[in-house]
Coordinates of C-alpha atoms in Angstrom, one line a residue:
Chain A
X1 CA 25.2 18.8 -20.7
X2 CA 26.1 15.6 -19.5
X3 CA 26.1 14.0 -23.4
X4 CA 27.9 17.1 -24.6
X5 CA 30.5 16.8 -22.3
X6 CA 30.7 12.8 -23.0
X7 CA 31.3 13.5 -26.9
X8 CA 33.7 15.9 -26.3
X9 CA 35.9 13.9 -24.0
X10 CA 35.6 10.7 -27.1
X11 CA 36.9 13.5 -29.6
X12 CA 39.7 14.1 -26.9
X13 CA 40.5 11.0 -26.3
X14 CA 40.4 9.9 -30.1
X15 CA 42.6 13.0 -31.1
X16 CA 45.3 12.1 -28.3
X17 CA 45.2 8.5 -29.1
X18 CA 45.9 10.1 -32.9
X19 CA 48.7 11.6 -31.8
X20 CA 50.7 8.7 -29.9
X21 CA 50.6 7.3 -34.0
X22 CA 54.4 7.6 -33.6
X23 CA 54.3 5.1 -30.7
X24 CA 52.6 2.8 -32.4
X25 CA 55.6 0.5 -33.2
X26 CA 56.7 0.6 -29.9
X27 CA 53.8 -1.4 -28.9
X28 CA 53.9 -4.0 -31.5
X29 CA 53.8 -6.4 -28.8
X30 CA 50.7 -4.9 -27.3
X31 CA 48.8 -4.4 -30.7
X32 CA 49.7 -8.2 -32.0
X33 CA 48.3 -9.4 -28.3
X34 CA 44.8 -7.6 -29.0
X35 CA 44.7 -8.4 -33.1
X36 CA 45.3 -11.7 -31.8
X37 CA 42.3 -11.6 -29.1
X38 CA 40.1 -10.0 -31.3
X39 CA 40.5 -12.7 -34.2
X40 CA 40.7 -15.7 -31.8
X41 CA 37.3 -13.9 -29.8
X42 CA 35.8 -13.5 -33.3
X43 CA 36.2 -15.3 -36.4
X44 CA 33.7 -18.3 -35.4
X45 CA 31.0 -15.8 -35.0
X46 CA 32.2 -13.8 -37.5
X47 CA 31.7 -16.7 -39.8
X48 CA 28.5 -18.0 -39.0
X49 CA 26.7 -14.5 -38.7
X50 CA 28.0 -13.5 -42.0
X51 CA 27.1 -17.1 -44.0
X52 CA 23.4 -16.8 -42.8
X53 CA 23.1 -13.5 -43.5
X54 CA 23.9 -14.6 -47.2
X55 CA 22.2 -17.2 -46.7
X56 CA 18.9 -15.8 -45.8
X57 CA 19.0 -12.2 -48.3
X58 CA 19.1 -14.8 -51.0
X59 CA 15.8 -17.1 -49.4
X60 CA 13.4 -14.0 -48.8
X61 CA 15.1 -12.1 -51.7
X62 CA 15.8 -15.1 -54.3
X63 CA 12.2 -16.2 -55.3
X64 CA 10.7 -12.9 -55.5
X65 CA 13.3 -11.9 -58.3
X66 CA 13.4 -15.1 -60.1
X67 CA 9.4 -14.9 -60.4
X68 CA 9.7 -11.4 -61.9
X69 CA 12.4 -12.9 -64.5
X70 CA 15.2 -11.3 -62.8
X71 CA 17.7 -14.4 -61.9
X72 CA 20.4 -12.8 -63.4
X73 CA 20.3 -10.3 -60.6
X74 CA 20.2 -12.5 -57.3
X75 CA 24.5 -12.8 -57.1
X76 CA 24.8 -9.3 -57.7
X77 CA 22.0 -8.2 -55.1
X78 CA 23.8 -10.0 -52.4
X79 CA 27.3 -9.5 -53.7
X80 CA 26.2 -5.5 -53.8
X81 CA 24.4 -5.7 -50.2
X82 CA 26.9 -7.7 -48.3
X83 CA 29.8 -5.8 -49.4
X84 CA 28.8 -2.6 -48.9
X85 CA 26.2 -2.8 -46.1
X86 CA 25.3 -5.9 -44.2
X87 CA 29.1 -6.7 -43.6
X88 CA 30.4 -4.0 -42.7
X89 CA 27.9 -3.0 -40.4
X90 CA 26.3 -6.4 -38.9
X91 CA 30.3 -7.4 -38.2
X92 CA 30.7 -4.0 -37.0
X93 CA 27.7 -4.5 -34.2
X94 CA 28.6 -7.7 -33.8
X95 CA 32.6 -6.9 -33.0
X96 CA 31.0 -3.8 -30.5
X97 CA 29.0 -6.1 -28.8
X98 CA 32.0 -9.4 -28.2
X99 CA 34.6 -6.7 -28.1
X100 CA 34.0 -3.2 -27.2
X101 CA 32.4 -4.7 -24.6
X102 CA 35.3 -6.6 -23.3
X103 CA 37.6 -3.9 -23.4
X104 CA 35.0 -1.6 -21.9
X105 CA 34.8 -4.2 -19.0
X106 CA 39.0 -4.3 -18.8
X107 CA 39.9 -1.0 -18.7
X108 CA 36.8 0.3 -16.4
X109 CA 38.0 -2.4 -14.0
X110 CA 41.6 -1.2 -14.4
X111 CA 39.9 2.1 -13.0
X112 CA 38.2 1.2 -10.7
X113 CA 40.8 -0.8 -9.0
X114 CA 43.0 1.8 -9.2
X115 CA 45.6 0.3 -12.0
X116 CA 45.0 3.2 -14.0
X117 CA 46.3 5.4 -11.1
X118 CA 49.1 3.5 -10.4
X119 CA 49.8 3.5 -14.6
X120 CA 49.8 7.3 -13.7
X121 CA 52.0 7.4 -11.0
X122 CA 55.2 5.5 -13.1
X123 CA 54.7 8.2 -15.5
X124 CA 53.3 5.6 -17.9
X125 CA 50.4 7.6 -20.1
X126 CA 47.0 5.4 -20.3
X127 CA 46.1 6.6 -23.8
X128 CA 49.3 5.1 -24.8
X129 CA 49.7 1.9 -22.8
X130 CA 45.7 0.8 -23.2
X131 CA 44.2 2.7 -25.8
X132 CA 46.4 2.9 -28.7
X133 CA 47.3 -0.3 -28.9
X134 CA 43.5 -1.6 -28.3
X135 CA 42.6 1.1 -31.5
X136 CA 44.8 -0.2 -33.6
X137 CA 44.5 -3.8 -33.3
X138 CA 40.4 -2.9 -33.9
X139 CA 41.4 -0.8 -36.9
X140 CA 43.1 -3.2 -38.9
X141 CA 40.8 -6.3 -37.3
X142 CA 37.6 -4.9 -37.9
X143 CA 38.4 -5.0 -42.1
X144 CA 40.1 -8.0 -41.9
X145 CA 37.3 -9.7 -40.6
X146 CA 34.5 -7.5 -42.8
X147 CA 36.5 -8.8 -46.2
X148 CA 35.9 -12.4 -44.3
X149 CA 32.8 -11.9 -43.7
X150 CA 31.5 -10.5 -47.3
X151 CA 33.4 -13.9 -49.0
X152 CA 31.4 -16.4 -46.4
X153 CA 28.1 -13.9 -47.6
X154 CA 28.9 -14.8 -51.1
X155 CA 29.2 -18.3 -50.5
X156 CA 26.0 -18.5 -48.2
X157 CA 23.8 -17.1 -50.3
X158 CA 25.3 -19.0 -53.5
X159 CA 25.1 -22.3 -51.6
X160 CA 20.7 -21.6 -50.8
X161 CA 20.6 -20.4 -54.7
X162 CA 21.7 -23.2 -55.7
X163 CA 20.2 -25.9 -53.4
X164 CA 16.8 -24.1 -52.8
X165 CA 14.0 -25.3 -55.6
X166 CA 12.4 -22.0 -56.1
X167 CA 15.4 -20.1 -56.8
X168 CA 17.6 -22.9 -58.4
X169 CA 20.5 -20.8 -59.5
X170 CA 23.9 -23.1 -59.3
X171 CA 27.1 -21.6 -58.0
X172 CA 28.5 -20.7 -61.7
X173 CA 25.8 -18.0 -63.0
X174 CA 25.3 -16.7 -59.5
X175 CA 29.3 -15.7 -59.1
X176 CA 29.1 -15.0 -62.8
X177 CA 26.5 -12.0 -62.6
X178 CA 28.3 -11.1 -59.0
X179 CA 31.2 -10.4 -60.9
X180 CA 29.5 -8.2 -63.3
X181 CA 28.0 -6.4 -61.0
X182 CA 30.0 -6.1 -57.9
X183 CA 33.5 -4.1 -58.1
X184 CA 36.4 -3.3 -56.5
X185 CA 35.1 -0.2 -55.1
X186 CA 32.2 -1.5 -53.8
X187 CA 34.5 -3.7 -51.5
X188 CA 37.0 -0.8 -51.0
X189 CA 33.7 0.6 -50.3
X190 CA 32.5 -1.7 -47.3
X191 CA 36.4 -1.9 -46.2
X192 CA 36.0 1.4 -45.7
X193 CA 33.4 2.0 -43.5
X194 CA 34.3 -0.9 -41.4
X195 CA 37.9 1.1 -40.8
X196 CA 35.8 4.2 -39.8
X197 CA 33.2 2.2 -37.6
X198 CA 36.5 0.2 -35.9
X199 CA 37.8 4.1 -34.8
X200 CA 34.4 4.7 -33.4
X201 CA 33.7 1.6 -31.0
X202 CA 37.5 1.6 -30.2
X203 CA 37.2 4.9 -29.1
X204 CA 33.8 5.0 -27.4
X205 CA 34.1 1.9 -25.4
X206 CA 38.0 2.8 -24.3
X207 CA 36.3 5.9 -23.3
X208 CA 33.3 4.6 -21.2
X209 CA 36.5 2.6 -20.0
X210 CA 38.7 5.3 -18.1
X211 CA 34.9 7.2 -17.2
X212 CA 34.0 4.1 -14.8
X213 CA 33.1 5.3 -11.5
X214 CA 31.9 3.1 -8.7
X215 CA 32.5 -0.4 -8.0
X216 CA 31.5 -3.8 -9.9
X217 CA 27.8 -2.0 -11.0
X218 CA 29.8 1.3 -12.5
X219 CA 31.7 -1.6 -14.4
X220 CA 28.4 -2.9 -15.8
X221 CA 26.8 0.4 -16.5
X222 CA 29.8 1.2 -18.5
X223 CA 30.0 -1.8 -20.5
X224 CA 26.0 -1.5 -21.2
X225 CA 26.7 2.1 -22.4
X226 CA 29.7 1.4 -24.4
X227 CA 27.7 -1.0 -26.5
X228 CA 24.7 0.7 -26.6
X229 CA 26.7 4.4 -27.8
X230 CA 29.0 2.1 -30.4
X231 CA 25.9 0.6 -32.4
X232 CA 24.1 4.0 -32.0
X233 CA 26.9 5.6 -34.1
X234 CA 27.7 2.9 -36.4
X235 CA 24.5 3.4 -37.4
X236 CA 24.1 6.8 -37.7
X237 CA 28.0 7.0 -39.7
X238 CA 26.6 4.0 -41.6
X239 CA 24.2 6.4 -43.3
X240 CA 26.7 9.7 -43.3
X241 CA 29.6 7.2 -44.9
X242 CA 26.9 6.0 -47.6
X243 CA 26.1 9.0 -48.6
X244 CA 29.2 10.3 -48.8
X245 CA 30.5 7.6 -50.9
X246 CA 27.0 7.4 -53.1
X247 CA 28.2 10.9 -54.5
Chain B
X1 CA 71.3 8.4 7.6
X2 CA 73.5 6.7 4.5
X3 CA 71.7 7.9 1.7
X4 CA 73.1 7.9 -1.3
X5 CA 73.5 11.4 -3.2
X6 CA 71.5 10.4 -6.0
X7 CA 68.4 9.0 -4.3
X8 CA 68.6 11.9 -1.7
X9 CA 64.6 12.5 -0.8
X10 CA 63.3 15.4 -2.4
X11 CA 61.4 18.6 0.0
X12 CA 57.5 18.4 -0.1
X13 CA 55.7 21.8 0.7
X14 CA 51.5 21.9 1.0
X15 CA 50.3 25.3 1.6
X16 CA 46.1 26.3 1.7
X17 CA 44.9 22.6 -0.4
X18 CA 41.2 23.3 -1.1
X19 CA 39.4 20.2 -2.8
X20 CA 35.3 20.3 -2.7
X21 CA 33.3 17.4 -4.6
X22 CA 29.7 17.9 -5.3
X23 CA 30.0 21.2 -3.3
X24 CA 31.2 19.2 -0.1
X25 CA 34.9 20.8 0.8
X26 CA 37.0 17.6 1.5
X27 CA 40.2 19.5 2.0
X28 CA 39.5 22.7 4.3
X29 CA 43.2 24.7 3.5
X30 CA 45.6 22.2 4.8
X31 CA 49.1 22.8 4.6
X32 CA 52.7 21.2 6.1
X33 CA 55.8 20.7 4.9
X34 CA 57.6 17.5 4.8
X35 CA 61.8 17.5 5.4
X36 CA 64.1 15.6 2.5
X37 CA 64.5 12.3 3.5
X38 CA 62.0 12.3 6.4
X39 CA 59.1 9.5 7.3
X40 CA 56.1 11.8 8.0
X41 CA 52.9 10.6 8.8
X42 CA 49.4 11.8 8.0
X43 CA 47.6 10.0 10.5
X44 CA 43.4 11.0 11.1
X45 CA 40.3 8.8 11.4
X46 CA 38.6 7.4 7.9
X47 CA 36.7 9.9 5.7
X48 CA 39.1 12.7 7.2
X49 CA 40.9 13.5 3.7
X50 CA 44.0 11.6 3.8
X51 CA 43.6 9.3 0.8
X52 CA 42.4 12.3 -1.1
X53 CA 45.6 14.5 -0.2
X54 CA 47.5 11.7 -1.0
X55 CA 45.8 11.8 -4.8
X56 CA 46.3 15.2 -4.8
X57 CA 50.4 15.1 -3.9
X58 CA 51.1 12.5 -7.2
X59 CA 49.3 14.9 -9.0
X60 CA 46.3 12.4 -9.7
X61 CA 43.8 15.4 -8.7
X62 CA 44.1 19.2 -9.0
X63 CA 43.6 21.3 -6.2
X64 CA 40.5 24.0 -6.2
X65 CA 43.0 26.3 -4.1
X66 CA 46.0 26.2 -3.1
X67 CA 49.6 25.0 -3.7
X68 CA 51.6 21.7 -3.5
X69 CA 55.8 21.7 -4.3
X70 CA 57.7 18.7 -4.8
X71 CA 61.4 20.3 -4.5
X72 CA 61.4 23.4 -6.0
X73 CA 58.5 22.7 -8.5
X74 CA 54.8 22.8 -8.2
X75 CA 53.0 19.3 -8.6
X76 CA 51.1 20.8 -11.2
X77 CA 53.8 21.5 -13.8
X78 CA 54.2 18.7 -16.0
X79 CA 58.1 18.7 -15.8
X80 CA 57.9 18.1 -12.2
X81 CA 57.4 14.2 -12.8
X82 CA 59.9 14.2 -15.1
X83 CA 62.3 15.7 -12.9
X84 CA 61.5 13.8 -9.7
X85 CA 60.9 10.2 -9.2
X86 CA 57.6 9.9 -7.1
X87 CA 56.2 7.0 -6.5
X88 CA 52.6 5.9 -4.7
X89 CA 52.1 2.5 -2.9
X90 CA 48.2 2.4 -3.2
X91 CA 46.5 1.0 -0.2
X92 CA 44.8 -2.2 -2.4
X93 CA 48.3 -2.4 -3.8
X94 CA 46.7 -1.6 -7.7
X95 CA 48.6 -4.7 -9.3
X96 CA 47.8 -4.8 -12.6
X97 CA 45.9 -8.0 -12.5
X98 CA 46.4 -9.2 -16.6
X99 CA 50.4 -8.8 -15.5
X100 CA 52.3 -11.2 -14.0
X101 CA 53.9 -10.1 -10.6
X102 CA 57.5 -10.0 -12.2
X103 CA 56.0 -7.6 -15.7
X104 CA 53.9 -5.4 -12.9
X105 CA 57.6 -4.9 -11.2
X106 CA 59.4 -4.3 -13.8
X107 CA 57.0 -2.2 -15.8
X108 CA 58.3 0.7 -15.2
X109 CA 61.6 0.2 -16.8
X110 CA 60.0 -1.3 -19.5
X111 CA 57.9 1.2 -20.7
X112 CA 60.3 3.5 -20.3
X113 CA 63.0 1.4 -21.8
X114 CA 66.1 2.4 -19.5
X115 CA 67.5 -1.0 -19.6
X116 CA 67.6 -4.1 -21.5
X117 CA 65.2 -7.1 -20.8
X118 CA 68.4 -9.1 -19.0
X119 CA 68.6 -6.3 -16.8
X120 CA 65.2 -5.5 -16.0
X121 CA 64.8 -9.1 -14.7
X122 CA 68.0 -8.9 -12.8
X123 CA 67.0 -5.8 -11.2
X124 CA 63.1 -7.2 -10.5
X125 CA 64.4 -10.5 -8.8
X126 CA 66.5 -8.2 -6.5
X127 CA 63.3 -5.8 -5.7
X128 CA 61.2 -8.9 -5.0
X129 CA 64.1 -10.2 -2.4
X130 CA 64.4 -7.1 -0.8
X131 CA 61.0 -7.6 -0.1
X132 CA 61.2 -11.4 1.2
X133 CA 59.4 -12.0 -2.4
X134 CA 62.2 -13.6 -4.3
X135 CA 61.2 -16.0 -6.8
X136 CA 57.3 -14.9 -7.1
X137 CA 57.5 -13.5 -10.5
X138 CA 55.5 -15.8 -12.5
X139 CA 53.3 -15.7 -10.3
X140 CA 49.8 -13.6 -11.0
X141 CA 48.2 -11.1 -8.5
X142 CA 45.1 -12.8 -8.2
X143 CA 47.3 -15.9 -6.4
X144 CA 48.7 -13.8 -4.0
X145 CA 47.4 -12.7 -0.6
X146 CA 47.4 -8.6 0.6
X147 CA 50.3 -8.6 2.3
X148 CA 52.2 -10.3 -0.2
X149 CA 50.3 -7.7 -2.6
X150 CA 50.7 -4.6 -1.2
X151 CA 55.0 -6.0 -0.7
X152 CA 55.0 -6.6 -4.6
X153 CA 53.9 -3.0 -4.4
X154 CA 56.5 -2.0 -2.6
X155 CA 59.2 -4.1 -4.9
X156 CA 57.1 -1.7 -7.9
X157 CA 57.9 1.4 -6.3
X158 CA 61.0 0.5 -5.7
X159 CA 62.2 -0.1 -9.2
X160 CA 62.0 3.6 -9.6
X161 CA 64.3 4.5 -7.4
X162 CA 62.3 7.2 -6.1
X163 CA 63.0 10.6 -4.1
X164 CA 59.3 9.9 -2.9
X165 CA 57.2 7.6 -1.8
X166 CA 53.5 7.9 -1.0
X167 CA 52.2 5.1 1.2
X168 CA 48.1 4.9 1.2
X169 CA 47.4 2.9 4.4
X170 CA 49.9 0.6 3.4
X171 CA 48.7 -2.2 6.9
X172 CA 45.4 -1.8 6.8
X173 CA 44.1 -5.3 5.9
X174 CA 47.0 -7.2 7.3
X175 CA 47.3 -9.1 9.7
X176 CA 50.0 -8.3 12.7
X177 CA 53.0 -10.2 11.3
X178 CA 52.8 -8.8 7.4
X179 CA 52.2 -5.3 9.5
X180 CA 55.5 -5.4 10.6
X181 CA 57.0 -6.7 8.0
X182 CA 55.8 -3.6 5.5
X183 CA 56.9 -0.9 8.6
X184 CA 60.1 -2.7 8.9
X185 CA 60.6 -1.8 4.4
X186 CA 59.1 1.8 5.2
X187 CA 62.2 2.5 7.6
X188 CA 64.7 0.3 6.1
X189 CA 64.1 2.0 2.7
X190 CA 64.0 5.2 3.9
X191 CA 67.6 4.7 5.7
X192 CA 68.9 3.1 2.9
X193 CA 68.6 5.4 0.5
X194 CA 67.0 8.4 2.0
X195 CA 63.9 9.0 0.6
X196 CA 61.3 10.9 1.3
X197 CA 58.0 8.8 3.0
X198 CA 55.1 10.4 3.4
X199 CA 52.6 7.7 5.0
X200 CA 49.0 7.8 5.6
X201 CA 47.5 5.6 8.3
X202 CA 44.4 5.6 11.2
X203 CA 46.8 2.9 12.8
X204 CA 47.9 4.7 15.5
X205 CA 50.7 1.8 16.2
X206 CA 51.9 2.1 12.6
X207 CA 52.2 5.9 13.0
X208 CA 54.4 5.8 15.8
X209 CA 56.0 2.9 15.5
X210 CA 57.6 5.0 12.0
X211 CA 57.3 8.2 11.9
X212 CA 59.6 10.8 12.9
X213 CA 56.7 13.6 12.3
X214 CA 53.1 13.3 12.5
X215 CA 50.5 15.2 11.5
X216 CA 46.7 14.4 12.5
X217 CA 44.0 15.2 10.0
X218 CA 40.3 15.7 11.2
X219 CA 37.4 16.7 8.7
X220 CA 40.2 18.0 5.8
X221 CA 42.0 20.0 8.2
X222 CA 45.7 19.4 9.6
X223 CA 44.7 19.9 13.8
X224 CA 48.7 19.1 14.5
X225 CA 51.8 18.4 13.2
X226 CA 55.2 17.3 15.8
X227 CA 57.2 14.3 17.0
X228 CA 56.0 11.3 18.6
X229 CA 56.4 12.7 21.5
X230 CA 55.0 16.0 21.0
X231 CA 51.7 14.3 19.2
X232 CA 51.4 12.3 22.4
X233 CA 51.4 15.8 24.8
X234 CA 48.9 17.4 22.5
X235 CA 45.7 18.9 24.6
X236 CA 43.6 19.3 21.4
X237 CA 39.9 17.4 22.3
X238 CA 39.8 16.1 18.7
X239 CA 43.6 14.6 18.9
X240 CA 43.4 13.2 22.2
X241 CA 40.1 11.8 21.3
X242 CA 41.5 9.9 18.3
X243 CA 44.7 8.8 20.2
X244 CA 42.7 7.2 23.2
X245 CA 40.0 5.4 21.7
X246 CA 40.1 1.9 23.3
X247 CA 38.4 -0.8 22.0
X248 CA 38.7 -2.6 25.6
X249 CA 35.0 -2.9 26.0
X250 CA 35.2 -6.4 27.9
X251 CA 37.0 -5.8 31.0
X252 CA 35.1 -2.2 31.0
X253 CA 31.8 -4.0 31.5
X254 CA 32.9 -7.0 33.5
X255 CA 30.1 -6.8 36.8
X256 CA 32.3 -5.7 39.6

């Protein structure tokens, strides 16, 4: 009952944060201040995750396909798999984990030490002053950085292609066959999903935010489950979103 | 008293409160009414339901039974914030701790955008000297100490302009001096411009030294409401039990 009645105050909130859209420009301020936290937080991570994991899909990948005569294929393979999977959704874990968890951790304490009462009491709504502008800066983040990450992919896995001896494929042919393969939509494609994934942690940890009870352990129970929920449901809208878009 | 007509206190009425958490009743059918422009205090020994009627009054909880009316409007309706400025001086103050003490101030009239940036600051730096805080805006929460706190509080409140003001145990934690200091704002503020203080306290000094009515809670029931005076003559066991507890244990036990 307990679960049931935790999904259905996330679709709440998410619906109500939908509908203070309009407001949105009135807390420019507020959404620049996150968009810059979650860049400055991010990026360095962002950027090392995201070259080995090019990186190493073209090592364990690279030498089996090259054996089988099928070189030609090794850009497109990881130009296909980063942009449409591995970004989208390791970036996505990654920014629930360094993020969600932060803002989980900001707004329970807010809760806890009654700033979210006081919010209240000067007729200031929550969903508007914390969560919308914590949403929005994820939404247009989380792509941001996924775009990032799939170029840094590219180049990771081009850079072991070309300097490992059993796949030996230099930077030219392997961007080459990426571009034959790999197009526009299959960007749009990860983009996408990272946009739909940024809704869901924004919403779930903001949630577990405002639903802290207790003292500094509540906090920490909160932050624990607001991770855990966000990567449970990027993973399970990971495979809803790809087969949508596969059809 | 020299209120001013448009910061005249605004009429609280409770009547049969009924709150019960995990099937425990914390609020047993209270009721009382508070006068525009009064100080009433809601004085009772810890666990006795005071902070919880207090959450109820600025509409931060909903009753299980029962009725609270802030002027002519229940607390309930949604208008009723809108029409009347209430405000609540939590007893750990609630400083939003990522805001410097000048932004927590003058938040409200920024959110709500009633004035320019200028004039919000004007109006913050007089708040904060009205409350012996002048010149602390930069400063954050975290480098101030609870009395200073709950007074930036206070200076919050106060922005609003408010017709009421909820006070949750706004000396406990402070030390004699600051005490003072935050009775002294109570009943200056509430002679100034008249508005309506509903304080809840177990300081029996506080509650006296303030109030022009008291009520005493015990186990989410109201056993009294007067004066001073009147509170003082009360033969209830439970009241008179509360008011003479003496922590005099020294000379009590001295060997004669």
């Amino acid at each position: 009952m307990n679960m049931f009645q935790s999904i259905g105050e996330v679709f709440v909130l998410g619906w109500r944060t939908f509908l203070a859209l309009p407001l949105a420009w009135r807390h420019r301020r507020k959404v620049f201040d996150q968009f810059f936290e979650i860049g400055n937080a991010s990026l360095l991570m962002v950027c090392i995750l995201s070259f080995f994991i090019g990186a190493v899909l073209v090592l364990q990948s690279g030498p089996v396909l090259v054996e089988r005569g099928l070189a030609n294929y090794v850009g497109g393979m990881v130009g296909i798999t980063m942009c449409k999977e591995l970004a989208p959704v390791m970036i996505s874990v990654l920014i629930a984990g360094r993020i969600g968890s932060a803002m989980a951790a900001e707004i329970g304490s807010m809760q806890v030490y009654h700033e979210i009462d006081a919010l209240r009491t000067m007729n200031i709504n929550p969903v508007h002053y914390l969560v919308l502008p914590r949403m929005l800066a994820l939404a247009l983040a989380l792509p941001m950085l996924v775009i990032f990450a799939i170029m840094v992919g590219w180049l990771g896995g081009a850079i072991v292609a070309a300097s490992n001896l059993r796949i030996a494929i230099p930077m030219r042919p392997y961007f080459e066959t990426m571009r034959e393969i790999v197009e526009v939509g299959d960007v749009a494609n990860g983009v996408f999903k990272s946009f739909c994934f940024a809704l869901i942690v924004g919403v779930i940890c903001c949630h577990q935010g405002m639903d802290t009870i207790g003292g500094p352990r509540g906090i920490g129970r909160s932050v624990t489950k607001a991770v855990v929920n966000s990567i449970i449901m990027i993973v399970i809208l990971d495979y809803v979103l790809s087969r949508l878009l596969l059809e | 008293m020299n209120a001013d007509p448009n910061h005249r206190g605004v009429k609280v009425s409770v009547r049969g409160l009924r709150k019960s958490y995990r099937g425990q009743e914390v609020l047993k059918g209270l009721g009382f009414e508070v006068q525009p422009g009064e100080v009433f205090v809601i004085m009772g020994p810890s666990g006795s339901g005071k902070s919880v009627l207090l959450r109820h009054l600025i509409g931060l909880e909903s009753p299980d039974a029962g009725e609270i009316r802030i002027g002519d409007e229940p607390v309930s309706c949604a208008q009723t914030m809108h029409k009347y400025r209430l405000a609540m001086v939590f007893q750990s103050g609630a400083l939003l701790n990522s805001l410097t003490v000048g932004e927590n101030v003058g938040l409200y009239l920024a959110e709500h955008r009633t004035q320019s940036p200028e004039e919000i600051a004007r109006v913050v730096s007089d708040k904060l000297a009205v409350v012996g805080l002048k010149g602390t805006e930069d400063r954050m929460p975290a480098e101030l100490s609870g009395g200073m706190k709950k007074r930036v509080a206070l200076a919050r409140a106060l922005v609003m302009e408010p017709q009421l003001i909820l006070y949750d145990e706004p000396t406990s934690e402070l030390d004699p001096l600051s005490a003072v200091v935050i009775a002294h704002e109570i009943v200056n503020l509430n002679r100034r411009i008249g508005v309506t203080s509903l304080v809840v306290t177990h300081e029996r000094a506080l509650a006296f030294g303030i109030a022009q009515r008291i009520a005493v809670m015990d186990a989410g029931q109201v056993l009294v409401t007067g004066t001073p005076d009147e509170i003082r003559r009360c033969g209830i066991a439970e009241v008179r039990k509360f008011l003479n507890a003496d922590l005099n244990l020294v000379t009590k036990t001295q060997p004669s």
